[in-house]
C-alpha atoms as one frame of an Amber mdcrd trajectory, in Angstrom:
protein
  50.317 -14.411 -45.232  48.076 -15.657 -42.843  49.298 -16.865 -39.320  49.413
 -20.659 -38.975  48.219 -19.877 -35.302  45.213 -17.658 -35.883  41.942 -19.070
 -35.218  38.681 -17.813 -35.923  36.492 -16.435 -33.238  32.743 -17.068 -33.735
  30.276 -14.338 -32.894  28.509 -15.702 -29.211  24.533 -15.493 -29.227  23.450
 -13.190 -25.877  23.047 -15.603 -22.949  20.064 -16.472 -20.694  21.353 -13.895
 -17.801  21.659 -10.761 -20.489  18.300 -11.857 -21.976  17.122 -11.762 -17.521
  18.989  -8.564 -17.428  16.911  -6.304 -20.336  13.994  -8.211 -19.176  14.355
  -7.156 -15.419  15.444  -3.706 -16.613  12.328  -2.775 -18.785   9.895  -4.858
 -16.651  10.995  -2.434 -13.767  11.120   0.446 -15.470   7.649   0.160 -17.326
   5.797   0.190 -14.495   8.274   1.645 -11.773   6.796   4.481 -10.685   3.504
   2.796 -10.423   4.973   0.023  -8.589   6.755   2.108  -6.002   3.648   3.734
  -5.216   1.854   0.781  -4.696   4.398  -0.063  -2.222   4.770   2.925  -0.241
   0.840   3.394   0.069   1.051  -0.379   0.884   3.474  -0.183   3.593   1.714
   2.683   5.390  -1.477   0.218   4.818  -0.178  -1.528   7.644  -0.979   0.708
  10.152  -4.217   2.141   8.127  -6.378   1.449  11.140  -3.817   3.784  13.635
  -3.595   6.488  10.799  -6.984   6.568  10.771  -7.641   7.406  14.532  -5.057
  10.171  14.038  -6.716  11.626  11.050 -10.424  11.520  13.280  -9.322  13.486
  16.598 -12.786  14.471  17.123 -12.939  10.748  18.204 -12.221  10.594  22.402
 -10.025   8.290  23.049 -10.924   4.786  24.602  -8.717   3.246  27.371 -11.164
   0.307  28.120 -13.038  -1.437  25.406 -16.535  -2.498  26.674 -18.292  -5.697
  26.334 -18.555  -6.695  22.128 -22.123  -8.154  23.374 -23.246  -4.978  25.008
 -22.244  -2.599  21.805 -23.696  -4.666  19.612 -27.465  -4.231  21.447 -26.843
  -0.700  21.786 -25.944  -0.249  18.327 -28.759  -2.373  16.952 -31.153  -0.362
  19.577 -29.651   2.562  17.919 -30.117   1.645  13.960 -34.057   1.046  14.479
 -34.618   4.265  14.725 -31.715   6.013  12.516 -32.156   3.105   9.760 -35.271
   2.580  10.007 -36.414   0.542   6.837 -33.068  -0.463   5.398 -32.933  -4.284
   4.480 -29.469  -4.549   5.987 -27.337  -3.436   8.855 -23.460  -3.825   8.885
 -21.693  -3.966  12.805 -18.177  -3.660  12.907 -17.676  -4.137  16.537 -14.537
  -2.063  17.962 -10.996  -3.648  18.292  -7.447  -2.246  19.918  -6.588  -0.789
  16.564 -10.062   0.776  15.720 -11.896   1.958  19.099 -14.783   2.221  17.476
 -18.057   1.012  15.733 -18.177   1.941  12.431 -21.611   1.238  10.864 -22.954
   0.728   7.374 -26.384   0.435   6.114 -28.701  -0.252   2.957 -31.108   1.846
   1.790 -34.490   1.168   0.405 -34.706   0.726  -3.066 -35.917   4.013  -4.986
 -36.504   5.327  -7.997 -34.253   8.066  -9.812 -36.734  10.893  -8.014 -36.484
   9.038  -4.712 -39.366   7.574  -4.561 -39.834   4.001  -2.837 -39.931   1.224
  -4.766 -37.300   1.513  -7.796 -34.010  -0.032  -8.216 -31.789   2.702  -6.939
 -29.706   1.760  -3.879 -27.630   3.915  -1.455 -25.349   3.535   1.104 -25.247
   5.333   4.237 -22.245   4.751   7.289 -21.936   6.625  10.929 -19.359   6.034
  13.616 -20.482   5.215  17.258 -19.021   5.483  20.270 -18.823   2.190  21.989
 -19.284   3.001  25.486 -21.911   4.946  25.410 -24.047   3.095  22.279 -24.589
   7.340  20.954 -23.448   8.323  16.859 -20.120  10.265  17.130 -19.807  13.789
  15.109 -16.543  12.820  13.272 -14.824  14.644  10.726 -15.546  13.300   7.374
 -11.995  11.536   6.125 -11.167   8.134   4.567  -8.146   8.407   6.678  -5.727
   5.685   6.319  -8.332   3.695   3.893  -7.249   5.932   1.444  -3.980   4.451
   0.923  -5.170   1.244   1.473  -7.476   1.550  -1.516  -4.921   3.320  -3.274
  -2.364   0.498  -2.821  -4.741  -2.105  -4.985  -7.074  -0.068  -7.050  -5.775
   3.273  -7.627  -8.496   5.148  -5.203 -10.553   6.667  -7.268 -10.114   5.451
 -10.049 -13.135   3.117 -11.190 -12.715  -0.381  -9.185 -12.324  -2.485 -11.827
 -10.182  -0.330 -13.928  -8.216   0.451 -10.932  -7.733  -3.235  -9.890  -6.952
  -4.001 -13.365  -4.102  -2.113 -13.320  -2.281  -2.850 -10.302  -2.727  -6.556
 -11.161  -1.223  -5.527 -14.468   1.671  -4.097 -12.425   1.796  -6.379 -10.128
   2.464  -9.142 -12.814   5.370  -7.027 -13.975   6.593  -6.828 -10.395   6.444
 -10.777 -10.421   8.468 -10.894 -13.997  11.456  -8.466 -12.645  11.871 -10.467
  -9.195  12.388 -13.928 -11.185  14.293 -12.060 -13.758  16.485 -10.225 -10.929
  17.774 -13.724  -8.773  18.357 -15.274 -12.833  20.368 -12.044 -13.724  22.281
 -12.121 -10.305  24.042 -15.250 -10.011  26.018 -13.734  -7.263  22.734 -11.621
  -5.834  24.477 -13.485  -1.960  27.855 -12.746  -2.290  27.047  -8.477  -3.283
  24.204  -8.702  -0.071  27.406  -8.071   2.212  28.980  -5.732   0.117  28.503
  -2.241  -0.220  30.637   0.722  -1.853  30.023   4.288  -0.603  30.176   7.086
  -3.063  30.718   4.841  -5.921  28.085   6.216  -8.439  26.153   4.074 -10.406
  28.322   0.554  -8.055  26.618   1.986  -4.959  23.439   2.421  -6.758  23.718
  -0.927  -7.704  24.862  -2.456  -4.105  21.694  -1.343  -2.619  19.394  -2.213
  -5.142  20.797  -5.783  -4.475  21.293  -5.909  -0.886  17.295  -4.675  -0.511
  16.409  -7.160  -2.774  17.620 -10.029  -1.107  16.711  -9.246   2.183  13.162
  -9.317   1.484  13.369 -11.065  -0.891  10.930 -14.270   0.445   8.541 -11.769
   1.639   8.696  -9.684  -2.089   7.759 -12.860  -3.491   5.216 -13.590  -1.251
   3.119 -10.138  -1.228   3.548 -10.109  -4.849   2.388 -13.336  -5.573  -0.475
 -13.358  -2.796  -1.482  -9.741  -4.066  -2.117 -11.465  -7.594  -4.088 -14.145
  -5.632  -6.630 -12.367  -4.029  -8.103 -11.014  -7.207  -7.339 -13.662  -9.766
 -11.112 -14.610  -9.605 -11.106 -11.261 -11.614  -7.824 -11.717 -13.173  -8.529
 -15.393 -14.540 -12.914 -16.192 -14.523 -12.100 -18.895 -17.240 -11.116 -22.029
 -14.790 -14.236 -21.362 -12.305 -16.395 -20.968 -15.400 -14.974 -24.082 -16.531
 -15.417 -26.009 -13.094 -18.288 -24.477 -11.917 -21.151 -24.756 -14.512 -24.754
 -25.425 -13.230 -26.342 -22.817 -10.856 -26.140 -24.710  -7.348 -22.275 -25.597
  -7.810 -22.099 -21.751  -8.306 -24.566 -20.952  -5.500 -22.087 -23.564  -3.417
 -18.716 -21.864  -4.682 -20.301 -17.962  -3.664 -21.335 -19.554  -0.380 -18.073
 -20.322   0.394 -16.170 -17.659  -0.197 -18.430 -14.943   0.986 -18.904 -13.535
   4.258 -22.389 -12.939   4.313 -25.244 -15.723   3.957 -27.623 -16.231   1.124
 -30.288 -13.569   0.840 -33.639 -13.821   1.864 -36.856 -11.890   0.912 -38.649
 -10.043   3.600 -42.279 -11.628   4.215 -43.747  -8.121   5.192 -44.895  -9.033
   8.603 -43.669  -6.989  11.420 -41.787  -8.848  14.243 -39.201  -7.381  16.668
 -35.979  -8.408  17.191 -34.511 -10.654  19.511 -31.835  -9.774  21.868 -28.779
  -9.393  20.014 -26.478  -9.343  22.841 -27.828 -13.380  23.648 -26.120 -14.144
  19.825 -23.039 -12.117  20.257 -22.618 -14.068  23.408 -22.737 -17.660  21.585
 -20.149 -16.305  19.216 -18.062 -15.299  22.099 -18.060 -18.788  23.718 -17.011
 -20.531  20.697 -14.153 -18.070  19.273 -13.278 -16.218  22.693 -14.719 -12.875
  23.784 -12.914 -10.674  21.396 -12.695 -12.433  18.830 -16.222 -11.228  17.458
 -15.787  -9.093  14.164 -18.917  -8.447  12.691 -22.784  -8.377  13.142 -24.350
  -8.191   9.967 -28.448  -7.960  10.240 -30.664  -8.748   7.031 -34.793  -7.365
   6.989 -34.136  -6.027  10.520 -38.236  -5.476  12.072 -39.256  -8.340   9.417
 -40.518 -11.671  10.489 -37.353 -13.106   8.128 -35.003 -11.505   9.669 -31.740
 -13.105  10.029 -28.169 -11.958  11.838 -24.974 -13.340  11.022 -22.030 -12.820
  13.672 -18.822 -13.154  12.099 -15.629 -14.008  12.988 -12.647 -11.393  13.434
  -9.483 -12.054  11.679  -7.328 -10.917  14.335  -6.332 -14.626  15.832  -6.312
 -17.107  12.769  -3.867 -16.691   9.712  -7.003 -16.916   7.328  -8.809 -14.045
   5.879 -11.797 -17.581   4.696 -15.351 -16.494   5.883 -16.933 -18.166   9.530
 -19.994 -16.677  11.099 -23.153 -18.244  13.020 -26.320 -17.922  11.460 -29.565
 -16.564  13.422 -32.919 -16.467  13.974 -33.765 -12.583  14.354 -36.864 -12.713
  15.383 -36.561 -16.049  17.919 -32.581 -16.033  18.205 -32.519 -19.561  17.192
 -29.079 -20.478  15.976 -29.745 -22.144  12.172 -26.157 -22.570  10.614 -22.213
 -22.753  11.689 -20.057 -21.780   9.310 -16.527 -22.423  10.236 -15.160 -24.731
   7.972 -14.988 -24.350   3.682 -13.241 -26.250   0.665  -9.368 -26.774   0.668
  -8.783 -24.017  -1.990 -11.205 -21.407  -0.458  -9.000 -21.708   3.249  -5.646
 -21.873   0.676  -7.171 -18.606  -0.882  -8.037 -17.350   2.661  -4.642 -17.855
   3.760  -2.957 -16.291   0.838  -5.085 -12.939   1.356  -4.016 -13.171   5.514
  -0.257 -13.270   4.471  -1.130 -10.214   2.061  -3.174  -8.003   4.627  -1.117
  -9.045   7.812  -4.247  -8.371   9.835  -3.446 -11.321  12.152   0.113  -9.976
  13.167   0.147  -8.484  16.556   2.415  -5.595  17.161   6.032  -6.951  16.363
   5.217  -8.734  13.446   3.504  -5.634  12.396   6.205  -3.708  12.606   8.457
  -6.141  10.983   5.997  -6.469   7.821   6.171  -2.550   7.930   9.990  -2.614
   7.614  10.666  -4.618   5.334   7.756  -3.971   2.853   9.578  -0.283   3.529
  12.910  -2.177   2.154  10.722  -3.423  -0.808   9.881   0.415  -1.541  13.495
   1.578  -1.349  14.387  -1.327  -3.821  12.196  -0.516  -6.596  12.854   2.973
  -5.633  16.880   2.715  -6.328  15.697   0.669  -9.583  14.668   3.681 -11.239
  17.497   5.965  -9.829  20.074   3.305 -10.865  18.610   3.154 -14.692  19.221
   6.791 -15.006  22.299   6.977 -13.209  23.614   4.324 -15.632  22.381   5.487
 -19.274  23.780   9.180 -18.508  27.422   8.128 -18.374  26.515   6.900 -21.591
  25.349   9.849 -22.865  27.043  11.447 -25.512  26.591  14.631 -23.442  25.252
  14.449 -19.821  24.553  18.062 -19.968  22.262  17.526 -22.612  19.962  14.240
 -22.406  18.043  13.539 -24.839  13.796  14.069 -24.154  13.282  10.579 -23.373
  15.742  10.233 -20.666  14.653  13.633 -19.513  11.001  12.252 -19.527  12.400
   9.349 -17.237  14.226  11.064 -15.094  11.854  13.857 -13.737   9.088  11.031
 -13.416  11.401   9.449 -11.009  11.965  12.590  -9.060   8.188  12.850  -9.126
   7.398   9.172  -8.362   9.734   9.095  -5.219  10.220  12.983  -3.921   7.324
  14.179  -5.037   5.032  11.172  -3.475   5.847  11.737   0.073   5.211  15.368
   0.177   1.499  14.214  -1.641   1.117  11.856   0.970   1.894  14.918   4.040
   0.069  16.803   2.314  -2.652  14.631   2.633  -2.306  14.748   6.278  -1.869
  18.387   6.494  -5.346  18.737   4.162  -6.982  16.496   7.645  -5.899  19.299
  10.170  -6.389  22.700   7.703  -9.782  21.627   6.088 -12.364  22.759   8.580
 -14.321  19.506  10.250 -17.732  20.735   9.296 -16.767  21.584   5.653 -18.976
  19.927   3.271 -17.206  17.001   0.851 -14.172  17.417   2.762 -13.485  13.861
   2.156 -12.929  14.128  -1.274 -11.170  17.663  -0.948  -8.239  15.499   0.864
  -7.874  13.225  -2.230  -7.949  15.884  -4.324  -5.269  17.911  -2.846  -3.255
  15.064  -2.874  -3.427  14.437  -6.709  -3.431  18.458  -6.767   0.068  18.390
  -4.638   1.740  15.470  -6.619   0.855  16.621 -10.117   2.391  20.345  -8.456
   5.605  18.053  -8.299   5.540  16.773 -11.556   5.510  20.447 -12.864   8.411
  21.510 -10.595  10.804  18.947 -11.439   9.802  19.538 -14.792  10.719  23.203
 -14.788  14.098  22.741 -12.459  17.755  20.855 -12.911  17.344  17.334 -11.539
  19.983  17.541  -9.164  18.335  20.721  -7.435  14.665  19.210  -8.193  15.761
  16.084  -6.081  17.106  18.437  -3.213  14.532  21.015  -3.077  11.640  18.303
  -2.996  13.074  16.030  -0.503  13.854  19.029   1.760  10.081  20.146   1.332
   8.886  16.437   2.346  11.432  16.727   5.678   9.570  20.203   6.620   5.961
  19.424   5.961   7.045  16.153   8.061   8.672  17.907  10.774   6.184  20.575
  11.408   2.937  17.928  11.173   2.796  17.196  14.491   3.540  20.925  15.688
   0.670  21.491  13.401  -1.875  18.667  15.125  -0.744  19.999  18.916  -1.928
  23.799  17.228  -5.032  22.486  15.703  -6.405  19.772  17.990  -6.269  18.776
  21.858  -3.596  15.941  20.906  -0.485  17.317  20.685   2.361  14.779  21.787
   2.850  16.200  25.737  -0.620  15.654  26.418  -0.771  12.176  24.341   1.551
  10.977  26.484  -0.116  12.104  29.972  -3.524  10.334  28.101  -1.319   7.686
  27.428  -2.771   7.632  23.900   0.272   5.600  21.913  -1.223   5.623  18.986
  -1.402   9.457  19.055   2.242   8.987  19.908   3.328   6.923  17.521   2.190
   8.783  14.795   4.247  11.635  15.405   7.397  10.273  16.766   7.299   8.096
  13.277   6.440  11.176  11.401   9.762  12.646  12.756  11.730   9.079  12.029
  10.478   9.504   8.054  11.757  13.832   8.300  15.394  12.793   9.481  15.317
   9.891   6.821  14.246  12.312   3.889  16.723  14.905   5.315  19.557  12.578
   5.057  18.814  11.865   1.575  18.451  15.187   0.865  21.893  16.002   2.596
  23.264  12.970   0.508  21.938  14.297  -2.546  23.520  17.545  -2.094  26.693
  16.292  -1.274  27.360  13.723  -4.096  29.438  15.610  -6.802  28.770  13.245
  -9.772  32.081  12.255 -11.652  32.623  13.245 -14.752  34.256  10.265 -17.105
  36.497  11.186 -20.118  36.504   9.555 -23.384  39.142   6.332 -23.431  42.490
   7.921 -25.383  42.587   5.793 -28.654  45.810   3.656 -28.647  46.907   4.890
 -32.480  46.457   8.558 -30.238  49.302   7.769 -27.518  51.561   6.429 -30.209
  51.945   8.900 -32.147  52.013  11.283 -28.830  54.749   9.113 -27.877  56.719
   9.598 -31.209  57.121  13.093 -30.962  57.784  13.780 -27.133  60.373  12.768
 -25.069  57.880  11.115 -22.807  57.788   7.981 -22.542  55.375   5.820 -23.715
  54.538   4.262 -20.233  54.522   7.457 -18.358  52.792   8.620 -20.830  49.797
   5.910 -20.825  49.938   5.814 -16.898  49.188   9.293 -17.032  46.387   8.609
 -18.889  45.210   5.254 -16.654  45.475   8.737 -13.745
């Protein structure tokens, strides 16, 4: 007989926050180890241009910057002779962050045997010292620009293909944030708590403590990231909008930073003093506020010279620059104001970049960008952590979760010794060598793929220990290794008063004690075996033949 009080329990369909939860998991986990790269090389992007003097030692250091006017006629004075016959010069006038000019120039057209007049073009660059107008003898490095590239386009991969797929990850990033705050309905309350040596609840109390404190700015750099390329991403609305050629002529115009071409008439003409055209710019933005001098059919009677705005004072990234003369200096355009969604798109990219921040807010990008790492980063610990108490035996994963979790070890250990061992390629390589630009990306795909294959071929628990101990020593010894190879070791950085010089290492030495704690951590943390659940049909019959009894018995058991 049935009981008159039973009721029937229907089956419930899997709610909105499960369906967030297997979204957020496999959205993260797809693309994880991609994503936390992104973000590392990103957060080191920051400071790409200091990173950059400390990969170039060769470079002397500047106390005083001179004049932006006087470098720029120096440097033009310079080019006539060194580029003679390219169609286009590129100035980038020295700031605080990068003491120097660095200089980039068009070749003639040629022909595949190098022969003037074909359709081949080349690029050529050179670094000059500011004070003194003279082309410096730098070591050949992309410096920090390689993790800036790296961070959006997968340096060197091909750009499109490389661009492609960080927007593709970055879309995934956007999915597991929106996903995350649905699946959290108490993401607040769990920011101010957090459980030491509780396993898979610790891993779990970080993961959501980083992600709401930055979580505004994850958000934001995620979303602006997709912003700056959507032209690329999504072509179909300004195909739609824009249709006949001037409205497309109009929309380039606007978002570009250089002015409409112009063909060279052929006629010889010199040109005019440059330093009388940095000098308007520098009344009307402020004297260093000049970014840019950007000279088209230099020696030709149509030449032209655009001086462009820096980005270091406005929160815009949106072209302005004063159109020249360069043969009379007269002034011909101002361009300092475009269309509501070019300056929306121009402020989007500024918030991205963070090129107007001054020191402090630098910093503060830097940290918490550096949370945003360490929160996709315990993502993919806490998915493993998770599925191998559910394991049937831990011991023994199965070759997907194996596959998972020696990626992660790879992703996160193995990237920062790559990214040392980047650095350490900038000191050992010898400055003259030949390509050594490309050797230093090399050895850092060389060095990470090296980590792939060790974690491969070790226990995860030593893999994780043995690599992050590596990363602390290559860390720790890099700036013993820069006072040995070059005339910038700290002591004497500090006399020089060089702080970037300074900075670099002391930081260097912050990143070795934080990769030795986790490595101390790691070592530590005796992972807790669980037992299966004793079935209650089990304890009952236990119970029926001892003289236990039955609630000792299952409180033992609860023990």
């Amino acid at each position: 007989m049935t009981p008159a009080n039973t009721t029937s329990v229907k089956p419930q369909g899997r709610g909105i926050r499960q369906t967030m939860s297997d979204l957020h998991t496999w959205a993260g986990l797809l693309v994880g180890w991609l994503l936390y790269a992104m973000f590392l090389t990103g957060t080191v992007s920051y400071f790409k241009d200091e990173l950059s003097q400390w990969m170039r030692p060769d470079v002397p250091h500047q106390r005083v910057l001179p004049d932006a006017a006087v470098v720029a006629q120096n440097v033009s004075h310079q080019l006539t002779t060194l580029a003679a016959g390219s169609p286009q010069w590129s100035v980038y006038l020295p700031t605080e962050r990068n003491p120097v000019v660095n200089v980039f120039w068009r070749n003639a057209p040629t022909d595949v045997k190098g022969n003037k007049g074909g359709n081949r073009r080349g690029f050529e660059e050179a670094t000059f010292d500011p004070a003194t107008g003279q082309r410096l003898k730098a070591r050949e490095t992309l410096g920090g620009e390689f993790f800036y590239r790296f961070h959006f386009q997968f340096h060197p991969l091909p750009v499109l293909w490389g661009r492609w797929l960080a927007g593709f990850c970055a879309m995934f990033m956007l999915v597991a944030i929106i996903s995350g705050v649905i699946t959290h309905k108490k993401i607040f309350i769990d920011f101010f708590t957090f459980r030491w040596g509780k396993g898979q609840r610790s891993w779990l109390d970080a993961h959501n403590a980083l992600s709401v404190f930055g979580l505004p700015f994850h958000l934001m750099i995620t979303y602006t990231g997709l912003v700056t390329l959507m032209a690329m991403y999504m072509p179909w609305g300004a195909q739609v909008a824009v249709k006949t050629p001037a409205e497309r002529a109009q929309m380039s115009a606007q978002l570009s930073a250089f002015p409409p071409p112009i063909k060279a008439t052929g006629d010889k003409a010199p040109l005019a003093s440059i330093d009388a055209m940095v000098r308007q710019a520098q009344a009307r933005w402020g004297a260093n506020d000049v970014g840019r001098v950007s000279i088209t059919n230099p020696g030709d009677a149509a030449a032209r010279v655009a001086v462009t705005r820096g980005e270091a004072t406005r929160v815009s990234m949106s072209p302005q620059y004063l159109l020249f003369n360069g043969t009379t200096g007269e002034l011909l355009d101002v361009k300092d104001n475009v269309g509501a969604a070019a300056e929306t798109r121009g402020v989007m990219y500024a918030l991205h970049l963070g090129r107007f921040s001054d020191l402090h807010l630098r910093w503060l990008y830097f940290l918490v960008s550096l949370g945003g790492t360490a929160m996709v980063g315990t993502g993919l610990v806490m998915w493993t952590v998770k599925r191998r108490s559910q394991l049937p035996d831990p011991a023994r994963p199965h070759f997907g979760f194996h596959v998972v979790e020696r990626l992660n070890i790879a992703a996160i250990a193995g990237l920062s010794v790559a990214m040392t061992a980047f650095l350490w390629a900038n000191r050992l390589i010898p400055a003259d060598a030949a390509g050594r630009s490309a050797t230093e990306v090399d050895l850092f795909y060389g060095v990470w793929a090296a980590t792939l294959l060790y974690a491969l071929g070790r226990p995860a628990r030593r893999a994780w220990i043995e690599l992050l101990w590596i990363a602390t020593a290559l860390l720790t010894l890099l700036p013993l290794l820069n006072a040995l190879t070059t005339s910038r070791g700290l002591w004497h950085s500090v006399a020089a008063g060089d702080w970037v010089y300074v900075g670099v290492d002391l930081m260097v030495w912050a990143l070795a004690a934080l990769h030795a704690w986790l490595a101390i951590r790691t070592a530590r943390h005796k992972p807790k075996l669980k037992t299966k659940p004793v079935r209650a049909a089990q304890v009952a019959a236990a119970a029926q033949t001892s003289d236990t009894p039955v609630n000792a018995r299952l409180n033992e058991d609860r023990a």
